[in-house]
Amino acid sequence: MGITSEAVTPRLRMSGDDRRRQLVEIGWTLLQRRPIHELALDEVALEAGISRSLLFHYFPTKGDFYAAVVEAAGAKMLKPVGVKDGDTPHERIRSLIDGFVRLVERNRVGYTSLVRGAGGGDVRVVEAMARVRDALVPRWLAVAGFESTGDECHDALVRLVVRGWLVGMEETVLAWNPDTLDRALLVDYLTESFQSQLQVAARCTTAS
Amino acid sequence: MGITSEAVTPRLRMSGDDRRRQLVEIGWTLLQRRPIHELALDEVALEAGISRSLLFHYFPTKGDFYAAVVEAAGAKMLKPVGVKDGDTPHERIRSLIDGFVRLVERNRVGYTSLVRGAGGGDVRVVEAMARVRDALVPRWLAVAGFESTGDECHDALVRLVVRGWLVGMEETVLAWNPDTLDRALLVDYLTESFQSQLQVAARCTTAS
DNA sequence: GGCCTTATTGAGCAACTGTCAATAGCAACG
DNA sequence: CGTTGCTATTGACAGTTGCTCAATAAGGCC
């Protein structure tokens, strides 16, 4: 276990950026197998074939490294879920959610490590995860065909709603047991749920 | 800083249960000021005026102690939110949510520490928080006047939905900025949101 | 008073985060 | 080719923390 891929040259000098990328990449790989707080920097350094000190040279503190890993992982895992160009917003949302559920199904450990682990740790990690989610919100809104009304208050609520809904969905899918509940049914619910949330938000702001 | 309240008798022998309660109580107090993962056992022991070893005598591992604290904190913070016996389910739910939002407003740090911190750490902690949430679900359902249809699948989905909604609400309220969004509006949205979720869940299972 | 249970402690181990001064690879320049 | 300078890289060290274990002592019971 823990065999370094390249063990020939004892001391290979890399450019700063390359090394940084390599380390984050290793962190991301390891993150898929266990939660981040169980990720000792020793192990990352060993995997990279460098000393721990070098890791601290690039990331001044553990939290900084974790944050970088979480940000990369979030981008890799969450963003590229495919959306088929369906006809209606409903179909597009459904395909987006379906892709997401399948992603979680396929990579449960990694996803759990990311979502659950990101909450606990350092402030920087929490912020990194928050940034990932914030970046997701516009994408979901775009898929839903949402257009800003220009009303500042309304937009604020909508963003808040989508954000909360995303987190709720993450939790729901993680808590979901495929054996007792059909995936299609879950996806149906989530799709309806998302749209109904937006409608409710719209109703609330126009009513006031 | 960190002054023990009782420092007279150097070695006071307490009953096991009392000591346990005292330690959890201290943990809960400290939890209100900072996230749980920043809570060193050293500090807890110091605050209690005992040695670290004794703490390990009562809680075999750090995770066990944290789990006990989270469970106690969850029970103290989440459960006793008051519900006025309103006429309609809508009013009761609204008052429950309103109480919850005010609770978070009043005790933001502690609540953040609980929710965010509980996600990360040990498996036991996650499970403890899951237990707290699971215990909450029936209560919310009761307030909403929900009655089981006897359909196993439907009930499973409803529980899942409420759980996810709760987590989403936690996130929403925590991300909520009182300056840019009126509380009444937020509570309105959350109330409508909750009911609409239940309706959507009902529609999805009956449709299949 | 003597005994037995167990609450309590101090010393110590192992793992981990973070620091610092010293070393060495690589490029530029004379 | 030799020197110099930058910085990637390292090894040794210090402080903290989770956890173990054998030893101690406080309090109840006969």
Coordinates of C-alpha atoms (C1' of nucleotides) in Angstrom, one line a residue:
Chain A
M1 CA 0.0 0.0 0.0
G2 CA 1.0 3.6 -0.6
I3 CA 3.5 2.9 -3.3
T4 CA 4.8 5.9 -5.1
S5 CA 4.5 5.7 -8.8
E6 CA 7.8 7.3 -9.5
A7 CA 10.7 6.2 -7.3
V8 CA 13.7 6.4 -9.6
T9 CA 15.2 9.8 -9.3
P10 CA 15.6 10.6 -5.7
R11 CA 15.2 14.3 -6.0
L12 CA 13.2 15.7 -8.8
R13 CA 12.8 19.4 -8.9
M14 CA 9.5 20.6 -10.2
S15 CA 8.1 24.0 -11.0
G16 CA 6.0 25.5 -8.2
D17 CA 2.7 25.3 -10.1
D18 CA 3.2 21.8 -11.2
R19 CA 4.0 20.6 -7.7
R20 CA 0.9 22.4 -6.4
R21 CA -1.3 20.7 -9.0
Q22 CA 0.2 17.4 -8.2
L23 CA -0.4 17.7 -4.5
V24 CA -4.0 18.8 -5.0
E25 CA -4.5 16.0 -7.4
I26 CA -3.2 13.5 -4.9
G27 CA -5.4 15.0 -2.2
W28 CA -8.4 14.6 -4.5
T29 CA -7.5 11.0 -5.2
L30 CA -7.2 10.1 -1.6
L31 CA -10.4 12.0 -0.8
Q32 CA -12.3 9.6 -2.8
R33 CA -11.4 6.8 -0.5
R34 CA -11.8 8.4 3.0
P35 CA -13.1 11.6 4.6
I36 CA -10.8 14.5 4.5
H37 CA -10.2 14.8 8.2
E38 CA -8.6 11.3 8.2
L39 CA -6.2 12.5 5.5
A40 CA -2.8 12.9 7.2
L41 CA -0.4 15.2 5.4
D42 CA 2.3 12.6 6.0
E43 CA 0.4 10.3 3.6
V44 CA 0.0 12.9 0.9
A45 CA 3.7 13.7 1.1
L46 CA 4.6 10.0 1.0
E47 CA 2.4 9.5 -2.1
A48 CA 4.0 12.5 -3.8
G49 CA 7.4 11.2 -2.9
I50 CA 8.4 14.4 -1.1
S51 CA 9.0 15.5 2.4
R52 CA 6.2 17.0 4.6
S53 CA 8.1 20.2 4.8
L54 CA 7.6 20.8 1.1
L55 CA 3.9 20.5 1.5
F56 CA 4.0 23.2 4.1
H57 CA 6.1 25.3 1.7
Y58 CA 3.2 25.3 -0.7
F59 CA 0.3 25.3 1.7
P60 CA 1.1 27.2 4.9
T61 CA -1.4 25.3 6.9
K62 CA -3.3 22.1 6.8
G63 CA -6.6 24.0 6.3
D64 CA -5.2 25.7 3.3
F65 CA -4.4 22.4 1.6
Y66 CA -7.7 20.9 2.5
A67 CA -9.5 23.9 1.2
A68 CA -7.6 23.7 -2.1
V69 CA -8.5 20.0 -2.4
V70 CA -12.1 20.6 -1.6
E71 CA -12.4 23.3 -4.1
A72 CA -10.8 21.1 -6.8
A73 CA -13.0 18.1 -5.8
G74 CA -16.1 20.2 -5.8
A75 CA -15.3 21.5 -9.2
K76 CA -14.6 18.1 -10.6
M77 CA -17.5 16.3 -9.0
L78 CA -20.3 18.7 -9.0
K79 CA -19.9 20.9 -12.1
P80 CA -19.6 18.5 -15.0
V81 CA -22.8 16.6 -14.5
G82 CA -24.2 16.4 -18.0
V83 CA -27.5 18.1 -19.0
K84 CA -29.2 16.9 -22.1
D85 CA -30.7 19.7 -24.0
G86 CA -34.2 18.8 -23.3
D87 CA -37.2 20.6 -24.7
T88 CA -38.8 21.9 -21.5
P89 CA -37.1 23.3 -18.4
H90 CA -38.8 20.4 -16.5
E91 CA -36.9 17.8 -18.7
R92 CA -33.6 19.6 -18.4
I93 CA -33.9 19.8 -14.6
R94 CA -34.9 16.2 -14.4
S95 CA -31.9 15.2 -16.4
L96 CA -29.6 17.3 -14.3
I97 CA -30.9 15.8 -11.1
D98 CA -30.8 12.3 -12.6
G99 CA -27.2 12.8 -13.5
F100 CA -26.5 14.0 -10.0
V101 CA -28.2 11.1 -8.3
R102 CA -26.3 8.7 -10.6
L103 CA -23.1 10.4 -9.8
V104 CA -23.6 10.0 -6.1
E105 CA -24.7 6.4 -6.6
R106 CA -21.5 5.7 -8.5
N107 CA -19.2 7.5 -6.1
R108 CA -20.8 7.4 -2.8
V109 CA -17.7 7.3 -0.6
G110 CA -16.1 10.2 -2.4
Y111 CA -19.1 12.3 -2.3
T112 CA -19.9 11.6 1.3
S113 CA -16.3 12.5 2.2
L114 CA -16.6 15.7 0.3
V115 CA -20.0 16.9 1.6
R116 CA -19.8 15.7 5.1
G117 CA -16.1 16.2 5.6
A118 CA -16.2 19.7 4.2
G119 CA -18.6 20.9 6.9
G120 CA -16.5 19.9 9.9
G121 CA -13.0 21.1 9.3
D122 CA -11.4 24.4 9.1
V123 CA -13.0 27.7 8.3
R124 CA -11.2 27.8 5.0
V125 CA -12.6 24.4 4.1
V126 CA -16.1 25.6 4.9
E127 CA -15.6 28.7 2.8
A128 CA -14.2 26.6 -0.1
M129 CA -17.3 24.4 -0.1
A130 CA -19.5 27.5 0.2
R131 CA -17.8 28.9 -2.9
V132 CA -18.4 25.7 -4.8
R133 CA -22.1 25.8 -3.9
D134 CA -22.4 29.4 -4.7
A135 CA -20.9 28.7 -8.1
L136 CA -23.5 26.0 -8.6
V137 CA -26.5 28.2 -7.9
P138 CA -26.4 30.2 -11.2
R139 CA -26.0 27.0 -13.1
W140 CA -29.1 25.5 -11.7
L141 CA -31.0 28.7 -12.2
A142 CA -29.9 28.8 -15.8
V143 CA -31.1 25.2 -16.4
A144 CA -34.4 26.0 -14.8
G145 CA -34.8 28.9 -17.2
F146 CA -34.9 31.4 -14.3
E147 CA -34.7 35.1 -15.3
S148 CA -34.0 37.9 -12.8
T149 CA -37.0 40.1 -12.3
G150 CA -34.7 42.9 -11.3
D151 CA -36.2 42.9 -7.8
E152 CA -33.2 42.8 -5.5
C153 CA -35.1 41.2 -2.7
H154 CA -36.6 38.5 -4.8
D155 CA -33.3 37.5 -6.3
A156 CA -31.7 37.3 -2.9
L157 CA -34.4 35.0 -1.7
V158 CA -34.2 32.9 -4.8
R159 CA -30.5 32.4 -4.4
L160 CA -30.9 31.5 -0.8
V161 CA -33.7 29.1 -1.7
V162 CA -31.7 27.3 -4.3
R163 CA -28.7 27.1 -2.1
G164 CA -30.7 25.6 0.7
W165 CA -32.5 23.3 -1.7
L166 CA -29.1 22.1 -3.0
V167 CA -27.9 21.2 0.5
G168 CA -31.1 19.5 1.3
M169 CA -30.9 17.5 -1.9
E170 CA -27.3 16.5 -1.1
E171 CA -28.5 15.2 2.3
T172 CA -31.5 13.5 0.8
V173 CA -29.6 11.7 -1.8
L174 CA -27.0 10.6 0.7
A175 CA -29.6 9.4 3.1
W176 CA -31.4 7.6 0.3
N177 CA -31.5 3.9 0.3
P178 CA -31.8 2.6 -3.2
D179 CA -33.3 -0.7 -2.0
T180 CA -36.3 0.8 -0.3
L181 CA -37.0 3.6 -2.8
D182 CA -36.9 3.5 -6.6
R183 CA -34.5 5.9 -8.1
A184 CA -37.0 7.2 -10.7
L185 CA -39.4 8.1 -7.9
L186 CA -36.7 9.9 -6.0
V187 CA -35.7 11.9 -9.1
D188 CA -39.3 12.6 -9.8
Y189 CA -39.8 14.0 -6.3
L190 CA -36.6 16.1 -6.5
T191 CA -37.5 17.5 -9.8
E192 CA -41.0 18.6 -8.7
S193 CA -39.5 19.7 -5.4
F194 CA -37.1 22.1 -7.1
Q195 CA -39.6 23.7 -9.3
S196 CA -42.1 24.0 -6.5
Q197 CA -39.5 25.7 -4.4
L198 CA -38.9 28.3 -7.0
Q199 CA -42.6 28.9 -7.4
V200 CA -43.1 29.3 -3.7
A201 CA -40.3 31.8 -3.5
A202 CA -41.8 33.7 -6.3
R203 CA -45.2 33.7 -4.7
C204 CA -43.8 34.9 -1.4
T205 CA -42.0 37.9 -2.8
T206 CA -44.8 39.0 -5.0
A207 CA -47.3 38.7 -2.2
S208 CA -45.4 41.1 0.1
Chain B
M1 CA -9.1 32.6 30.9
G2 CA -10.1 29.0 31.6
I3 CA -10.5 29.5 35.3
T4 CA -12.1 26.6 37.1
S5 CA -15.1 27.5 39.2
E6 CA -14.2 25.2 42.0
A7 CA -10.6 25.1 43.0
V8 CA -10.6 24.5 46.7
T9 CA -10.5 20.7 47.3
P10 CA -7.8 19.3 45.2
R11 CA -9.3 15.9 44.8
L12 CA -13.0 15.6 44.9
R13 CA -14.5 12.2 44.2
M14 CA -17.7 12.2 42.3
S15 CA -20.1 9.5 41.2
G16 CA -19.6 8.2 37.7
D17 CA -22.9 9.6 36.4
D18 CA -22.5 13.0 37.9
R19 CA -19.0 13.3 36.4
R20 CA -20.3 12.2 33.1
R21 CA -23.0 14.8 33.2
Q22 CA -20.6 17.5 34.3
L23 CA -18.3 16.7 31.4
V24 CA -21.0 16.8 28.8
E25 CA -22.3 20.0 30.3
I26 CA -18.9 21.6 30.0
G27 CA -18.6 20.3 26.4
W28 CA -22.0 21.8 25.6
T29 CA -21.0 25.2 27.1
L30 CA -17.8 25.3 25.2
L31 CA -19.5 24.2 22.0
Q32 CA -21.6 27.4 22.1
R33 CA -18.4 29.4 21.6
R34 CA -16.5 27.5 19.0
P35 CA -16.9 24.5 16.6
I36 CA -16.5 21.2 18.2
H37 CA -13.4 20.1 16.3
E38 CA -11.5 23.0 17.9
L39 CA -12.4 21.7 21.3
A40 CA -9.3 20.1 22.8
L41 CA -9.9 17.5 25.4
D42 CA -7.2 19.2 27.4
E43 CA -9.4 22.2 27.8
V44 CA -12.4 20.3 28.9
A45 CA -10.4 18.5 31.5
L46 CA -8.9 21.8 32.7
E47 CA -12.4 23.4 32.9
A48 CA -13.6 20.4 34.9
G49 CA -10.6 20.5 37.1
I50 CA -9.6 16.9 36.4
S51 CA -6.9 15.2 34.5
R52 CA -7.2 14.2 30.8
S53 CA -6.9 10.6 31.8
L54 CA -10.2 10.7 33.7
L55 CA -12.0 12.0 30.6
F56 CA -10.8 8.9 28.8
H57 CA -12.0 6.8 31.6
Y58 CA -15.5 7.9 30.9
F59 CA -15.4 8.4 27.2
P60 CA -13.1 5.8 25.6
T61 CA -12.4 8.0 22.7
K62 CA -12.6 11.6 21.6
G63 CA -15.4 10.7 19.1
D64 CA -17.5 9.2 21.9
F65 CA -17.2 12.4 23.9
Y66 CA -18.1 14.6 21.0
A67 CA -21.0 12.4 20.1
A68 CA -22.4 12.7 23.6
V69 CA -22.0 16.4 23.5
V70 CA -23.6 16.8 20.1
E71 CA -26.5 14.6 21.2
A72 CA -27.0 16.6 24.3
A73 CA -26.6 19.9 22.4
G74 CA -29.1 18.8 19.8
A75 CA -31.6 17.8 22.3
K76 CA -31.2 21.1 24.2
M77 CA -31.2 23.4 21.1
L78 CA -33.5 21.8 18.7
K79 CA -36.2 20.1 20.6
P80 CA -37.6 22.7 22.9
V81 CA -38.6 25.2 20.3
G82 CA -42.0 26.3 21.4
V83 CA -45.2 25.7 19.3
K84 CA -48.2 27.8 20.0
D85 CA -51.3 25.7 19.6
G86 CA -52.5 27.5 16.6
D87 CA -55.8 26.7 14.8
T88 CA -54.5 25.5 11.5
P89 CA -51.5 23.3 10.6
H90 CA -50.3 26.3 8.6
E91 CA -50.2 28.5 11.7
R92 CA -48.6 25.8 13.8
I93 CA -45.9 25.2 11.3
R94 CA -45.3 28.9 10.9
S95 CA -44.9 29.3 14.6
L96 CA -42.5 26.4 14.8
I97 CA -40.4 27.8 12.0
D98 CA -40.5 31.2 13.5
G99 CA -39.3 29.9 16.8
F100 CA -36.5 28.1 15.1
V101 CA -35.4 31.1 13.1
R102 CA -35.3 33.2 16.2
L103 CA -33.4 30.5 18.0
V104 CA -30.7 30.6 15.3
E105 CA -30.7 34.4 15.3
R106 CA -30.2 34.4 19.1
N107 CA -27.5 31.8 19.2
R108 CA -25.9 31.8 15.8
V109 CA -22.4 30.7 16.9
G110 CA -23.6 27.8 18.9
Y111 CA -25.9 26.6 16.2
T112 CA -23.3 26.9 13.5
S113 CA -20.9 25.0 15.6
L114 CA -23.4 22.3 16.1
V115 CA -24.7 21.9 12.5
R116 CA -21.5 22.5 10.7
G117 CA -19.2 20.9 13.1
A118 CA -21.3 17.8 13.5
G119 CA -21.0 17.0 9.9
G120 CA -17.3 16.7 9.8
G121 CA -15.6 14.8 12.5
D122 CA -16.0 11.3 13.7
V123 CA -18.5 8.7 12.4
R124 CA -20.0 8.6 15.9
V125 CA -20.6 12.3 15.8
V126 CA -22.3 12.1 12.4
E127 CA -24.5 9.3 13.7
A128 CA -25.4 11.3 16.8
M129 CA -26.4 14.3 14.7
A130 CA -28.4 11.9 12.4
R131 CA -30.2 10.6 15.5
V132 CA -31.1 14.1 16.6
R133 CA -32.5 14.9 13.2
D134 CA -34.3 11.6 12.9
A135 CA -35.9 12.3 16.3
L136 CA -37.0 15.7 14.9
V137 CA -38.8 14.3 11.8
P138 CA -41.8 12.8 13.6
R139 CA -42.2 16.0 15.6
W140 CA -42.4 18.1 12.5
L141 CA -44.8 15.7 10.9
A142 CA -47.0 15.7 13.9
V143 CA -47.1 19.5 13.9
A144 CA -48.0 19.4 10.2
G145 CA -50.8 17.1 11.0
F146 CA -49.4 14.4 8.8
E147 CA -50.9 10.9 9.1
S148 CA -49.4 7.8 7.7
T149 CA -51.3 6.4 4.8
G150 CA -50.0 2.9 5.6
D151 CA -48.1 2.9 2.3
E152 CA -44.6 1.9 3.2
C153 CA -43.0 3.5 0.2
H154 CA -44.9 6.7 0.7
D155 CA -43.9 7.0 4.3
A156 CA -40.2 6.3 3.5
L157 CA -40.3 9.1 0.9
V158 CA -42.0 11.5 3.3
R159 CA -39.4 10.8 6.1
L160 CA -36.6 11.3 3.6
V161 CA -38.2 14.5 2.3
V162 CA -38.7 16.0 5.7
R163 CA -35.1 15.1 6.7
G164 CA -33.7 16.7 3.6
W165 CA -35.9 19.7 4.0
L166 CA -34.7 20.2 7.6
V167 CA -31.1 20.1 6.6
G168 CA -31.9 22.6 3.8
M169 CA -33.6 24.8 6.2
E170 CA -30.7 24.8 8.6
E171 CA -28.5 25.8 5.8
T172 CA -30.8 28.5 4.5
V173 CA -31.3 30.0 7.9
L174 CA -27.5 30.0 8.6
A175 CA -26.8 31.6 5.2
W176 CA -29.6 34.1 5.7
N177 CA -28.5 37.7 6.1
P178 CA -31.1 39.5 8.3
D179 CA -30.1 42.8 6.8
T180 CA -31.0 42.0 3.2
L181 CA -34.0 39.9 3.8
D182 CA -36.9 40.4 6.2
R183 CA -37.4 37.7 8.7
A184 CA -41.1 37.5 8.2
L185 CA -40.5 36.9 4.5
L186 CA -38.0 34.2 5.2
V187 CA -40.4 32.5 7.6
D188 CA -43.2 32.8 5.1
Y189 CA -41.2 31.2 2.4
L190 CA -40.0 28.4 4.7
T191 CA -43.6 27.7 5.8
E192 CA -44.9 27.5 2.3
S193 CA -41.9 25.5 1.3
F194 CA -42.4 22.9 3.9
Q195 CA -46.0 22.3 3.0
S196 CA -45.4 22.3 -0.6
Q197 CA -42.7 19.7 -0.1
L198 CA -45.1 17.4 1.6
Q199 CA -47.6 17.9 -1.2
V200 CA -45.1 17.2 -3.8
A201 CA -44.1 14.0 -2.1
A202 CA -47.7 12.9 -1.8
R203 CA -48.3 13.6 -5.5
C204 CA -45.2 11.7 -6.5
T205 CA -46.1 8.5 -4.7
T206 CA -49.8 8.5 -5.7
A207 CA -48.9 9.1 -9.3
S208 CA -46.7 6.0 -9.5
Chain C
dG1 C1' -9.8 -0.6 61.9
dG2 C1' -9.4 -3.3 57.6
dC3 C1' -11.0 -4.2 53.0
dC4 C1' -12.7 -3.6 48.4
dT5 C1' -14.4 -1.2 44.7
dT6 C1' -13.4 2.4 41.6
dA7 C1' -12.6 7.2 40.8
dT8 C1' -8.5 9.5 39.8
dT9 C1' -3.8 10.5 38.4
dG10 C1' 1.0 11.0 36.3
dA11 C1' 4.1 9.3 33.3
dG12 C1' 4.8 8.0 28.9
dC13 C1' 4.0 6.6 23.8
dA14 C1' 2.8 7.6 19.1
dA15 C1' 1.1 10.5 15.5
dC16 C1' 0.6 14.8 13.7
dT17 C1' 1.0 19.9 12.7
dG18 C1' 4.1 23.4 12.0
dT19 C1' 9.1 25.9 12.1
dC20 C1' 13.7 26.8 10.7
dA21 C1' 18.1 26.8 9.2
dA22 C1' 20.7 24.4 5.8
dT23 C1' 21.3 22.0 1.2
dA24 C1' 21.0 21.4 -3.6
dG25 C1' 19.1 21.6 -8.3
dC26 C1' 18.6 24.7 -12.1
dA27 C1' 19.1 28.9 -14.9
dA28 C1' 21.4 33.1 -16.0
dC29 C1' 25.3 35.7 -16.7
dG30 C1' 30.2 36.8 -17.2
Chain D
dC1 C1' 33.4 26.8 -18.0
dG2 C1' 32.9 28.9 -13.4
dT3 C1' 30.2 31.8 -10.4
dT4 C1' 26.1 33.6 -8.5
dG5 C1' 21.4 33.8 -7.2
dC6 C1' 16.9 32.0 -6.7
dT7 C1' 14.1 28.7 -4.8
dA8 C1' 12.6 23.9 -4.6
dT9 C1' 13.7 20.7 -1.2
dT10 C1' 15.1 18.5 3.0
dG11 C1' 16.1 16.9 7.9
dA12 C1' 15.9 17.8 12.5
dC13 C1' 13.3 19.8 16.1
dA14 C1' 9.5 21.6 19.0
dG15 C1' 4.6 21.8 20.7
dT16 C1' 0.2 19.7 20.9
dT17 C1' -3.0 16.0 21.2
dG18 C1' -5.2 11.5 21.4
dC19 C1' -4.7 7.5 24.0
dT20 C1' -2.7 3.6 27.4
dC21 C1' -1.4 1.7 31.7
dA22 C1' 0.1 0.8 36.0
dA23 C1' -0.2 2.9 40.4
dT24 C1' -2.7 5.7 44.0
dA25 C1' -6.3 7.1 47.1
dA26 C1' -11.1 8.2 48.4
dG27 C1' -15.2 6.5 50.2
dG28 C1' -18.5 2.9 51.4
dC29 C1' -19.1 -1.5 53.9
dC30 C1' -18.3 -5.2 57.3

